[in-house]
Each structure stands twice: as structure tokens, then as C-alpha cells.
Short mmCIF file of C-alpha atoms and ligand atoms in Angstrom, two decimals:
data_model
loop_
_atom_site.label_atom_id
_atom_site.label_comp_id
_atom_site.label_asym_id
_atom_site.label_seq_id
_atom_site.Cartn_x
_atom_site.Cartn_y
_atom_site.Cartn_z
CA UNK W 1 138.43 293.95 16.39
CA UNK W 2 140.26 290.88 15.15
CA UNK W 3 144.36 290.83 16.04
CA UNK W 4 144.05 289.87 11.84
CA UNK W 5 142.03 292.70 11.14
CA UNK W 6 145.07 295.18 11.97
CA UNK W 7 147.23 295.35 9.20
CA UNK W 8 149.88 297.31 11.60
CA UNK W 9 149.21 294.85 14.21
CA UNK W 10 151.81 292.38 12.83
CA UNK W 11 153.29 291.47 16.20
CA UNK W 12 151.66 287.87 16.21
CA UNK W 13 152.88 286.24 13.44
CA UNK W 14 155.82 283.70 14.53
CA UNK W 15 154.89 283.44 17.82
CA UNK W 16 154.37 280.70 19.83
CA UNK W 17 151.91 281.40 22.44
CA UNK W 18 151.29 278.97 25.31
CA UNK W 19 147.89 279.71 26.70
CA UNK W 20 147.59 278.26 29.96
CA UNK W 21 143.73 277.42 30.93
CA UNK W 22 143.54 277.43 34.86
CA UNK W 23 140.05 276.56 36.43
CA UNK W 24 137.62 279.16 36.26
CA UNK W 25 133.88 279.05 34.23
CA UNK W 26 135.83 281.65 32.12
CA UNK W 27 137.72 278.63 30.88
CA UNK W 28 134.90 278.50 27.54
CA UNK W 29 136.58 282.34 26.55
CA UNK W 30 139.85 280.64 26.78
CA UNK W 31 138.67 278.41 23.62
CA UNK W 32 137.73 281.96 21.65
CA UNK W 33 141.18 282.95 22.37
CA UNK W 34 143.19 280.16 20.84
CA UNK W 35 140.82 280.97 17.60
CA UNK W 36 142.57 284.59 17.88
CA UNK W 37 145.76 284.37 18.48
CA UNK W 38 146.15 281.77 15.08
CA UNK W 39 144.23 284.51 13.34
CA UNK W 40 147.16 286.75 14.40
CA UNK W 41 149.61 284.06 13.07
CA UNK W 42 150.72 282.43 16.11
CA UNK W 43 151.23 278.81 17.07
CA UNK W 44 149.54 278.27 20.07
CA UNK W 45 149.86 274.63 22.69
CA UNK W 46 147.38 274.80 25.36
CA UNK W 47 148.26 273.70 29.15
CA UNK W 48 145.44 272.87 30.71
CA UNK W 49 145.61 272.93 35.14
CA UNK W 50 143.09 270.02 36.75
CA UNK W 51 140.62 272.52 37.41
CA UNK W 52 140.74 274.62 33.54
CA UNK W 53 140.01 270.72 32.50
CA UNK W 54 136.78 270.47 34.42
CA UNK W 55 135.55 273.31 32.75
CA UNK W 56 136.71 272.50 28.94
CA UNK W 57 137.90 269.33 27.52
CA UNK W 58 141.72 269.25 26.02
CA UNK W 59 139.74 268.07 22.88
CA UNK W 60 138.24 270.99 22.41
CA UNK W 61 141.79 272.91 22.90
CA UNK W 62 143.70 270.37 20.69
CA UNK W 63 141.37 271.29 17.89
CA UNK W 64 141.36 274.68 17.92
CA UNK W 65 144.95 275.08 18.17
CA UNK W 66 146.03 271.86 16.20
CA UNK W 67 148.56 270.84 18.88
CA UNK W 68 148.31 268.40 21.36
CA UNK W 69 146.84 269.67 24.67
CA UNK W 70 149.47 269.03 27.99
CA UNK W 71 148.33 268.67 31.38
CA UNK W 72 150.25 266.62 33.34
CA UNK W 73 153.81 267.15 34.98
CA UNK W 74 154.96 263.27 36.04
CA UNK W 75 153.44 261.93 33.17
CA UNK W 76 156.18 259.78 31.48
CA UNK W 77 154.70 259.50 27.82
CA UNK W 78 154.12 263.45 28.00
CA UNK W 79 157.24 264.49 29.31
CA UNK W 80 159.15 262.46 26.92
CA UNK W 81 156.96 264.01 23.81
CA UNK W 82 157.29 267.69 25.43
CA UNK W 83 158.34 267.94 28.85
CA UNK W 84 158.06 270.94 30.57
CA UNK W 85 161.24 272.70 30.26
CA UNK W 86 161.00 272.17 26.80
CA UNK W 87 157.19 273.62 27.05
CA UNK W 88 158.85 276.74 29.12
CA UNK W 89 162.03 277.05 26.46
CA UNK W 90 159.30 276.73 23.04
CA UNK W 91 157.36 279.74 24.84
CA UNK W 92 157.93 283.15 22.68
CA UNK W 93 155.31 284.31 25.76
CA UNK W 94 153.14 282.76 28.63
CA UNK W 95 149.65 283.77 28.96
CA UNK W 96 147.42 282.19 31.48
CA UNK W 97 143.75 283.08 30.58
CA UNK W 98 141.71 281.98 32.75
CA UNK W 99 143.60 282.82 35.93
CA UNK W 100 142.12 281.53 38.97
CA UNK W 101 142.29 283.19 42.42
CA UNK W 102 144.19 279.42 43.13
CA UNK W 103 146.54 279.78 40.07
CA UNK W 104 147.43 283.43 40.95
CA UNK W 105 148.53 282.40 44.60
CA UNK W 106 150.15 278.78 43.49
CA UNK W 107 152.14 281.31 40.82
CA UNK W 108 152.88 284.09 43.53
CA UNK W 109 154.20 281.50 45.78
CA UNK W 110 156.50 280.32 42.92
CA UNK W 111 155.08 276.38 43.26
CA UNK W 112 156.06 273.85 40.57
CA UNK W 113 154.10 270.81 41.16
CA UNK W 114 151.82 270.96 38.33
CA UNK W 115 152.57 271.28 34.96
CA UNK W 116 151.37 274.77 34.49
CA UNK W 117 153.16 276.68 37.68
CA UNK W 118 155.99 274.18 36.94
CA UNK W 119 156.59 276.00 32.87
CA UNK W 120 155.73 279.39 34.24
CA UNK W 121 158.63 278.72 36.87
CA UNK W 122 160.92 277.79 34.29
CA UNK W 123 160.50 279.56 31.44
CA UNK W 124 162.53 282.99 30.49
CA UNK W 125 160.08 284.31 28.31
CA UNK W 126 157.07 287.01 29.29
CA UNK W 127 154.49 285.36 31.38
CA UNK W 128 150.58 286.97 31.48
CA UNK W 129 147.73 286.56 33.30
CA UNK W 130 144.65 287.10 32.77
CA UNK W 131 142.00 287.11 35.79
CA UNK W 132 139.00 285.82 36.44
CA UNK W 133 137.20 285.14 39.80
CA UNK W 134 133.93 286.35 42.21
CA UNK W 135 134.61 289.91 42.99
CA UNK W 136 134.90 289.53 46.62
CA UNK W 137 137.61 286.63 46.31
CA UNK W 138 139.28 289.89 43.62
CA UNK W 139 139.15 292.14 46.26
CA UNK W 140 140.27 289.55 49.04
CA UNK W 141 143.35 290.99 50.45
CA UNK W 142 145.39 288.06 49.80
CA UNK W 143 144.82 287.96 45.93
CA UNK W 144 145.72 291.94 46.19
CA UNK W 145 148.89 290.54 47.80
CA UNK W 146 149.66 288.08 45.29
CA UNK W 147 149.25 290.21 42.34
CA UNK W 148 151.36 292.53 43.81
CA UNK W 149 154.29 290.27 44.39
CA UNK W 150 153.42 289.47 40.60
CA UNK W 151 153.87 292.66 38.85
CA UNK W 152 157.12 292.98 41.47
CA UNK W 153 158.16 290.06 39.28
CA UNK W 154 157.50 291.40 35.66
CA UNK W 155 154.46 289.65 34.84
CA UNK W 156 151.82 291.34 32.62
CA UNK W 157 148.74 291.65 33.76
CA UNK W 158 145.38 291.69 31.46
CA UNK W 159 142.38 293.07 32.76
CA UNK W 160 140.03 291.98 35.03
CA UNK W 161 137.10 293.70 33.60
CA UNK W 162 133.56 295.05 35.47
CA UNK W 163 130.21 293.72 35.22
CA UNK W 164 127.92 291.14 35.80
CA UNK W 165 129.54 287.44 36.79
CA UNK W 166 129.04 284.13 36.26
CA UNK W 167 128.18 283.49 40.25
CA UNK W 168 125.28 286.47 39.61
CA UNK W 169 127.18 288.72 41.49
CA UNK W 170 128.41 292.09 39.98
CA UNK W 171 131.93 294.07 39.76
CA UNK W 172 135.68 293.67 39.32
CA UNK W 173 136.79 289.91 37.99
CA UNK W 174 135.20 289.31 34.80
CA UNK W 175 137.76 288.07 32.43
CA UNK W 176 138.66 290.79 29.69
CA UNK W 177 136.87 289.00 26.07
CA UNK W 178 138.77 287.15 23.67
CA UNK W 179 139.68 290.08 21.39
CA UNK W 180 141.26 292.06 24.09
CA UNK W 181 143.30 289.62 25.54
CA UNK W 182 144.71 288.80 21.98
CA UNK W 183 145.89 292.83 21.32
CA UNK W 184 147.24 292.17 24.75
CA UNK W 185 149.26 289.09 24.12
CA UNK W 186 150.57 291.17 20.63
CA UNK W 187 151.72 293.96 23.10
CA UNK W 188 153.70 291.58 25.04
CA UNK W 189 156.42 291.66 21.59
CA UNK W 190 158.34 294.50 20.99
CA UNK W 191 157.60 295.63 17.98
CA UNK W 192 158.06 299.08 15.78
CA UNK W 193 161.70 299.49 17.48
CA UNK W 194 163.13 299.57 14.00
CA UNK W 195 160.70 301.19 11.99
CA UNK W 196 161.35 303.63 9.36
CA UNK W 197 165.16 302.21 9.56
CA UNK W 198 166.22 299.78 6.63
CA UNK W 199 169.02 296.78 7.96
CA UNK W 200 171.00 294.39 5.81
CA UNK W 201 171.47 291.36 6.94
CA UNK W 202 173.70 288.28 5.04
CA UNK W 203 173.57 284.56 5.92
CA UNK W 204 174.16 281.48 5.15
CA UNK W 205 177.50 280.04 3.80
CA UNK W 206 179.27 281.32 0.27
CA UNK W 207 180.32 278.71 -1.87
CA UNK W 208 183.57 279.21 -3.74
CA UNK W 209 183.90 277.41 -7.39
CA UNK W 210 186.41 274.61 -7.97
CA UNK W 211 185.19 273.83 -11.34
CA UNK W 212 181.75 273.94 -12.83
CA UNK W 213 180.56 271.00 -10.55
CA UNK W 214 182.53 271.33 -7.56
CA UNK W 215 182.86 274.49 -4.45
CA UNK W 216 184.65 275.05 -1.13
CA UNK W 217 182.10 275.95 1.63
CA UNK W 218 181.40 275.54 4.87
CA UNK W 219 178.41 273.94 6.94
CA UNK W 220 176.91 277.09 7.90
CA UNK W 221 172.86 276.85 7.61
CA UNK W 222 171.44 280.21 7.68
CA UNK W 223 169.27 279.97 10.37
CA UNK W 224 170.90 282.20 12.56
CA UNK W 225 170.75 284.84 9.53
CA UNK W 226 167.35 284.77 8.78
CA UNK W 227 166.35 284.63 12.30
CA UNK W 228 168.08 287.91 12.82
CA UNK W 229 166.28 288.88 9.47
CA UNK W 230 162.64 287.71 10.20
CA UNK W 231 163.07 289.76 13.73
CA UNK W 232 164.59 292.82 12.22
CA UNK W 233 161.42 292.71 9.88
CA UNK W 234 159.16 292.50 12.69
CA UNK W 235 160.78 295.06 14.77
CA UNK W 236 159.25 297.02 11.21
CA UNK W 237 162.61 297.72 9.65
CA UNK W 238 162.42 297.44 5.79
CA UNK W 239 164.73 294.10 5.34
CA UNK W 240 167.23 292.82 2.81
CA UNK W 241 168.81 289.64 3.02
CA UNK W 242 171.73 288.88 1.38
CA UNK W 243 171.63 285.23 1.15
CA UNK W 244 174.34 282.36 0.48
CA UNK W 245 172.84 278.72 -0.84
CA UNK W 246 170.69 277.50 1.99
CA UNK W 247 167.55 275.43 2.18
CA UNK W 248 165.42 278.18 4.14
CA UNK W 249 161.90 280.27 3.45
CA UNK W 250 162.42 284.14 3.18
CA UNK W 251 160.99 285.35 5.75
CA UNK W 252 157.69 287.50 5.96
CA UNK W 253 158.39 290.99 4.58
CA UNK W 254 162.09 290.24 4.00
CA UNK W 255 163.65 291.02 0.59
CA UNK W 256 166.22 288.23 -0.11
CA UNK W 257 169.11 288.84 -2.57
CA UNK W 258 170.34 285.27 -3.80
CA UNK W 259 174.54 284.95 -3.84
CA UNK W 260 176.96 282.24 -4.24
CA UNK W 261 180.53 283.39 -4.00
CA UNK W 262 182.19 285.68 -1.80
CA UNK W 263 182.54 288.43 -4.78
CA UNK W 264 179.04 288.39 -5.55
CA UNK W 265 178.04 289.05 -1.70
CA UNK W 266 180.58 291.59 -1.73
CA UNK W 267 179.03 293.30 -4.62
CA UNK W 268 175.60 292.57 -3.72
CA UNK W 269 176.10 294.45 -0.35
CA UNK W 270 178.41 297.48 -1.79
CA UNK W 271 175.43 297.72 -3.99
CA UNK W 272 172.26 298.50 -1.55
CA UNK W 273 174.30 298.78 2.04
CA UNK W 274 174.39 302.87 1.27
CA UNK W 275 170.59 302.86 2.00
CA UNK W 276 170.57 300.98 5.10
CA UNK W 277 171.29 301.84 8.58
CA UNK W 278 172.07 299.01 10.02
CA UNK W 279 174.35 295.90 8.79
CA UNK W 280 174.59 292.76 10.43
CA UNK W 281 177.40 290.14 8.95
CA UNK W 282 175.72 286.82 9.98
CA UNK W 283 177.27 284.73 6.88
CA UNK W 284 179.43 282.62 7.36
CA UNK W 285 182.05 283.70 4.04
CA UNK W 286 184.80 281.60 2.61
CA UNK W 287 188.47 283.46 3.57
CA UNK W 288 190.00 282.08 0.54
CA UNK W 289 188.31 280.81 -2.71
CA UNK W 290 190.29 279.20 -5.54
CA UNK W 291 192.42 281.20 -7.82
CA UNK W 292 191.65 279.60 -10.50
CA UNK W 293 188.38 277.57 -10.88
CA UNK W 294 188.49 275.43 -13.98
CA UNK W 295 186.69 276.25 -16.91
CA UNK W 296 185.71 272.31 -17.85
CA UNK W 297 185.00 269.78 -14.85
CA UNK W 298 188.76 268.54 -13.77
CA UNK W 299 188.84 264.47 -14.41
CA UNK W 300 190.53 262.47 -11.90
CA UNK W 301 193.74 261.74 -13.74
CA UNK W 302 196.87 262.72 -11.05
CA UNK W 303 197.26 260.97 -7.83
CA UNK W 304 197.30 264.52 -6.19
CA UNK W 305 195.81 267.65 -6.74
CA UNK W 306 196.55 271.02 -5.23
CA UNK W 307 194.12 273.98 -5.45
CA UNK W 308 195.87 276.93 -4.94
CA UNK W 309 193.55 279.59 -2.85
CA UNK W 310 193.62 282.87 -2.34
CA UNK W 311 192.17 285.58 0.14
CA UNK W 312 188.38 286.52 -0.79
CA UNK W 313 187.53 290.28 0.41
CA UNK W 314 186.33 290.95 3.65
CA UNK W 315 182.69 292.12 3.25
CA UNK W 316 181.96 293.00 6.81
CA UNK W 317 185.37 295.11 6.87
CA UNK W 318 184.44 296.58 4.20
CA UNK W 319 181.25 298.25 5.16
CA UNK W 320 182.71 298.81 8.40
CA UNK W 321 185.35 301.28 6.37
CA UNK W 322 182.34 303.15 4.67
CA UNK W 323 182.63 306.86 6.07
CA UNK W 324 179.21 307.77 7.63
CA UNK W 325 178.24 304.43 6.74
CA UNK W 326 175.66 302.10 8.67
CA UNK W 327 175.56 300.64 12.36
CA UNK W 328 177.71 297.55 11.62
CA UNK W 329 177.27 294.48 13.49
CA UNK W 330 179.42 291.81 13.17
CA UNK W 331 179.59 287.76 14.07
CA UNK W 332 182.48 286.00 15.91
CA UNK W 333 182.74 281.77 15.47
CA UNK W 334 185.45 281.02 18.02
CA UNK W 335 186.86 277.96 19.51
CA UNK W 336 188.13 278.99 22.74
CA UNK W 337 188.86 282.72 24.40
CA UNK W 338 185.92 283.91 23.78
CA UNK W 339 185.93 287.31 24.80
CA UNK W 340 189.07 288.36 24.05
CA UNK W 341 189.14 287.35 20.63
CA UNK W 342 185.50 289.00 20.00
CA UNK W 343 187.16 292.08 21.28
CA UNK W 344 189.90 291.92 19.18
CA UNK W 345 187.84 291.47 15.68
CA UNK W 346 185.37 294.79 17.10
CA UNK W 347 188.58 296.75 17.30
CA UNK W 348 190.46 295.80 14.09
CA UNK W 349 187.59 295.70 11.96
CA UNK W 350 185.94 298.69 13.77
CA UNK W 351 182.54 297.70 14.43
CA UNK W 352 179.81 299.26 16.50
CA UNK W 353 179.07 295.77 17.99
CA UNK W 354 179.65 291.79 18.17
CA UNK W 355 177.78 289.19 18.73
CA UNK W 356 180.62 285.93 19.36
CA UNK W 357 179.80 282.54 19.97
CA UNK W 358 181.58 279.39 20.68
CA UNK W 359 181.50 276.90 17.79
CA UNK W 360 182.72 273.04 17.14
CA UNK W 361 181.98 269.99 19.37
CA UNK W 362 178.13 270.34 18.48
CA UNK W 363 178.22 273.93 19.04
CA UNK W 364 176.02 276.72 16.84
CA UNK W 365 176.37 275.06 13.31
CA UNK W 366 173.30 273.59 11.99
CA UNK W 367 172.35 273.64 16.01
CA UNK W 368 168.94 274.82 16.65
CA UNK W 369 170.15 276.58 19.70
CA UNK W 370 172.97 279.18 20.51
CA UNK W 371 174.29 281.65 22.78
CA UNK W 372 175.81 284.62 22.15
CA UNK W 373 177.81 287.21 23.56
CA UNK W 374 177.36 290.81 22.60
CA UNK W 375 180.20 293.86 22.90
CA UNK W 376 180.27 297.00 22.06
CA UNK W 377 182.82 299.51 23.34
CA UNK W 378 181.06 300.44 25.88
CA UNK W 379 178.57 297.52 26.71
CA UNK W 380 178.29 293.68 27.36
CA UNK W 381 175.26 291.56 27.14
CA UNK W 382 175.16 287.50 27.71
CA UNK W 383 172.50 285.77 26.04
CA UNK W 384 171.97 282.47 27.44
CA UNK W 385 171.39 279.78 25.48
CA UNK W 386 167.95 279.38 23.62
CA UNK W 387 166.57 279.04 20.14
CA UNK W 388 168.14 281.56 17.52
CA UNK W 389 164.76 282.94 16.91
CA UNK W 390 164.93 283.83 20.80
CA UNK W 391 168.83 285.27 20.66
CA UNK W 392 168.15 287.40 16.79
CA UNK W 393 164.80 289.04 18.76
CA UNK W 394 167.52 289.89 21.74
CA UNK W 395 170.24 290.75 19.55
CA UNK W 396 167.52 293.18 17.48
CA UNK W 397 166.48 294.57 20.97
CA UNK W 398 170.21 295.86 22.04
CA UNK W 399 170.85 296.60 18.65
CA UNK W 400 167.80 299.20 18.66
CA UNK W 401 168.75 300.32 21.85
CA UNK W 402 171.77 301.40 20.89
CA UNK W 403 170.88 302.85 17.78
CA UNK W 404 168.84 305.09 19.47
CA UNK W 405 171.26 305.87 21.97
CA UNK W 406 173.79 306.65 19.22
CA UNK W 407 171.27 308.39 17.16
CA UNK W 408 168.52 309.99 18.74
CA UNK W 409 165.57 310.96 17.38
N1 LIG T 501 183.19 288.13 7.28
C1 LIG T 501 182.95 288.76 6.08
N2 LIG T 501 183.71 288.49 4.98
C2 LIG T 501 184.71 287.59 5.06
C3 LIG T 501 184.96 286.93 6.28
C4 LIG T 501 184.18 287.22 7.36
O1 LIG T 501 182.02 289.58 6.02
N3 LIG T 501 185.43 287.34 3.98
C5 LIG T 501 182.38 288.48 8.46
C6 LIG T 501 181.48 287.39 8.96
O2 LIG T 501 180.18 287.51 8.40
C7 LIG T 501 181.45 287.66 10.46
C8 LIG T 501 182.84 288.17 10.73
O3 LIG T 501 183.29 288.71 9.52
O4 LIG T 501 180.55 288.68 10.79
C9 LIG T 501 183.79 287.09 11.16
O5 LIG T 501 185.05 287.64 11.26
P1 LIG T 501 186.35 286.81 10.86
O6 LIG T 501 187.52 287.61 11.31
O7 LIG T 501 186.32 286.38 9.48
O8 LIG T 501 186.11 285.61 11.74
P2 LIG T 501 186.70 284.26 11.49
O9 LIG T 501 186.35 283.74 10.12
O10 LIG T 501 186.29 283.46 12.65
O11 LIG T 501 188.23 284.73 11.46
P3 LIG T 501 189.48 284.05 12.09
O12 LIG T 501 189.66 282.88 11.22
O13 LIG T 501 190.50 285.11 11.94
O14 LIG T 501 189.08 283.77 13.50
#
């Protein structure tokens, strides 16, 4: 069966998969693969070791996945295109189909001086391999060793499978087939952790009216929002965003509720948030908006011009003061002290959790990456810095941990 065929079997879509080929006649499956894994919905770059290129050209692989194929580690034109940290940091997952008896022990011995053991080394993401070798050199006590020491490290292991081999010899070492190593790779992402729940999430910035052609806002771009959005809808919670003006898609699956001001996300959220169990307060709202926005464009005829402001509501606070209301997760931009203002905001606004992170000089704001810190009452979780995609699938992991630590079912 087809990753595609499975409706339920959603946990590809997103993803970037980097399939690394590694020198073994099993390399031609590896091709098969890529065509699965896009079926799924992932974005796949093939690495390709010295030996998986004897097998299969990086033509073929550059085809099929419609990225350009990487294989070298001190290659100066490569490396400044997509070097490989960046390789390791793109990863969602690692899977290394074929894996040679060679790979296995260069990966075991934790060697980085090829582009493919080099990314596996440095990545933070799940790594998989996926054997394939003579069933003697399987059963050689060495390779035994070395996949021990692997799965003592946390990598996945697919397969190998029994049954006739290449070298004419029969038994344990046959690469699992294409389809099964695809429904593997989908198991690698955590998915179904929310399902059945329904989470509101809001992003992006609010814009605050001056006069019909004129707001206050703030340069808040979403994407941290409907990150957290597109994961909580892929960890199968039913999703509402509650969105300020950005430029971003909706999401797969994600209902998006368009807002402007303050006051409308207020009244947006008050309106749906007593369905949902879990809120998460990612937007980025004006405190003050203008007391009185002018009903005709205001022409420039004074030297100066003073807007008077006043407070908008709190919408986080707000749900947060709902008796019996949901798991409410809130967002902390700070400038310095960290921690101890993060803790402060959880308190006074009585949250069940915060995610805080420290912004200006470059940081978070329209960034691509972030970091975050995460406290409840109880816990606190670090998330080094990595793509927001990355951090919203980490920050939906704790958050349906503790759910279902506060709630079990
Ligand atoms: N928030 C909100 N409504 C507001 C203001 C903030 O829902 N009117 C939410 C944000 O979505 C975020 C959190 O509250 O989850 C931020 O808390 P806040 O105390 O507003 O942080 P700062 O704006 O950084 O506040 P301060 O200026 O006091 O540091």
C-alpha cells in the first residue's frame, strides 16, 4: 500500500525527508522510495555516499525528488549552496536506505568525513536506517555490535527483511521494499497525540485603525502561529486559527478565522474558545489602539499630531479567566531576563504554560529561526534554536504531554 493511499496516514505531508543512499545494489529501491515519500507529501534531498553513487546516478535522484542531489563534504560550490549543517538542521528526519555494512560501522563509530556520516553527526532530528548487506556480513558479529551501539543511541531501525539476495545467497539482509520503508519513515512523526481534542491558536500581528487608511501594528509575521497551527493539525487536533493580516497559506486542515483589530480577535476567540481544549496565544496583539480612529482620512495640516491610545483587552488573560476553561498557553517576547519575566506573566495571567523567547537585535521577528523556553509550574523545557516548524512540533509534543498528564484518559 501507497503512504498516499492511507487517508489516516497523514504523517508525511510537510516533511522534509533526507534519504541518504549508501552503497549497496539495493541502492535502485532507494529510487522507488523517493517516488513514495513525495506521494506522502514530503520534500525529499537525496545524499548520495561514494559507494550509493556507483550503484545509481544523482541524476536519477535529482529527478525523482526535484532537488539537487549532494554528495560531497569539502566541496566549496556545494557547501556554499547547502552545506551540511544546514543539510542536518533542514532534516524533519534522516533515513539512510540503503545502509551498508560500511555505513552502519562509519555511523556507529560516529565518523564525519563524508558528507553523509558528517549530517547524520550533526543533525538533531530522528535518524533511520535501513539495512541491506550478504547475510553472513548481517550476522558478522561486528555489524551486531554496531547496531547495537545504534539503537543505544536512538536510531530507528527498518527491517532487514528474509529471502533470496542479490549475491544468490539466502536469509537475513534484504532491504525491506519501498512501501514499507515509507510507513516506516511516517512512523518516525508523532502523530494522533492530539486527536479528538480541538486547539485555538491566534497569530500574526493586529492592526489598530488610525483612520480609514492608516493602523498601529507591529512586525510580527505569523509564522510562528501557523507553525504551531499546521503541527497541532497534524498531531490530528481539529484546528482554528485566529489570524491577524499576514501574507501566509492556511495550513492543511486548519480552519482560519480572518481579524484585524484587537476587539475583533477578542471576540472572535470568546466566540469558539468554549469548544476547544487547548489555546495557544501566539499573536502578537497591539496593548493600546487609538481611542478615536477618524472617521475621514486625517490631512496633513498641523505641524504635530498626537493620537491618544488606549489599553486594548487582553485576549490571552481573558481565556485564561474562563472557569473550567481550556489548557492555555501563552507567548513571552522579552528583551532581557528571560526567565524571570516568563515566570512572572504564567503567574499573573495564570496560565498552564509559556513558551518565552528573546526578541530584538535580529531575534524571532520575521526570523526563520527561534528558540524558546517553555514553563509550566511544575516543568522546564529548552528548545534550542531551529526552524519554528521544528520548535511548534516540540512545543505541540510537551503540550500533549501535559495534557494528558493533567487529563487522563
Ligand atoms: N496577549 C494577548 N492580548 C493582548 C496582549 C498580549 O492575548 N492584548 C498575549 C500574547 O498573544 C502573548 C502574551 O499575551 O501570548 C504576551 O503577554 P504580554 O504580557 O502582553 O507580553 P508583552 O506584550 O511582552 O507585555 P509586556 O509589554 O508587559 O512585557
Amino acid at each position: 500500500m501507497h503512504a498516499s493511499d492511507n487517508p489516516a496516514n497523514t504523517s508525511l505531508i510537510n516533511k522534509r525527508i533526507l534519504l541518504g543512499v549508501s552503497g549497496s545494489i539495493a541502492a535502485y529501491k532507494a529510487a522507488e522510495l523517493v517516488r513514495r515519500l513525495k506521494e506522502g507529501g514530503a520534500d525529499v534531498r537525496v545524499v548520495l555516499s561514494q559507494g550509493g553513487a556507483e550503484f545509481v546516478t544523482p541524476l536519477t535522484f535529482q529527478a525523482l525528488s526535484g532537488n539537487p542531489v549532494h554528495t560531497e563534504l569539502l566541496d566549496v560550490e556545494a557547501e556554499a549552496a547547502m552545506g551540511h549543517i544546514e543539510l542536518a538542521r533542514w532534516a524533519d528526519a534522516i533515513v539512510v536506505a540503503p545502509a551498508s555494512a560500511n555505513f552502519i560501522s562509519r555511523l556507529a563509530q560516529g565518523r564525519a568525513d563524508d558528507l553523509l556520516s558528517a549530517i547524520c553527526l550533526a543533525t538533531g532530528s530522528p535518524v533511520a536506517i535501513a539495512p541491506a548487506m550478504n547475510q553472513q556480513m548481517w550476522a558478522n558479529a561486528a555489524t551486531q555490535k554496531n547496531l547495537k551501539t545504534l539503537n543505544d543511541r536512538g536510531v530507528a531501525q527498518f527491517g532487514p527483511a528474509e529471502g533470496d539476495q542479490a549475491c544468490g545467497e539466502t536469509g537475513l539482509g534484504r532491504m525491506l521494499e519501498a512501501d514499507d520503508l515509507a510507513q516506516n519513515t511516517a512512523g518516525l512523526f508523532e502523530t494522533g497525540s492530539l486527536a479528538g481534542l480541538t486547539v485555538m491558536v491566534t497569530a500574526g500581528p493586529t492592526q489598530e485603525a488610525i483612520d480609514p487608511v492608516r493602523y498601529l501594528s507591529n512586525r510580527s509575521s505569523g509564522k510562528m502561529g501557523y507553525a504551531i497551527a499546521r503541527a497541532a493539525a497534524e498531531a490530528g487536533a481539529k484546528t482554528l486559527l485566529v489570524s491577524g493580516p499576514t501574507s501566509l497559506t492556511t495550513p492543511a486542515r486548519v480552519q482560519r478565522i480572518d481579524i484585524e483589530s484587537a476587539q475583533q480577535m477578542l471576540d472572535a476567540v470568546l466566540g469558539q474558545v468554549g469548544d476547544c481544549n487547548i489555546f495557544i496565544s501566539a499573536a502578537a496583539v497591539a496593548d493600546y489602539r487609538v481611542a478615536e480612529p477618524a472617521a475621514q482620512k486625517i490631512k496633513k495640516q498641523q505641524e504635530k499630531l498626537t493620537l491618544q491610545l488606549v489599553r486594548n483587552p487582553d485576549v490571552l488573560s481573558e481565556v485564561a479567566a474562563i472557569k473550567n476553561g481550556p489548557f492555555t498557553v501563552g507567548f513571552a517576547a522579552e528583551t532581557e531576563n528571560l526567565e524571570a519575566h516568563a515566570r512572572k506573566k504564567l503567574q499573573n495571567k495564570k496560565l498552564d504554560m509559556i513558551a518565552a523567547n528573546l526578541v530584538g537585535e535580529g531575534k524571532a521577528f520575521d526570523q526563520e529561526d527561534n528558540e524558546l523556553l517553555v514553563l509550566t509550574n511544575t516543568e522546564q523545557h529548552r528548545l534550542p534554536k531551529t526552524s519554528k516548524e521544528k520548535l511548534a512540533r516540540q512545543l505541540i509534543s510537551i503540550v500533549a504531554d501535559s495534557i494528558h498528564s493533567v487529563r487522563p484518559d
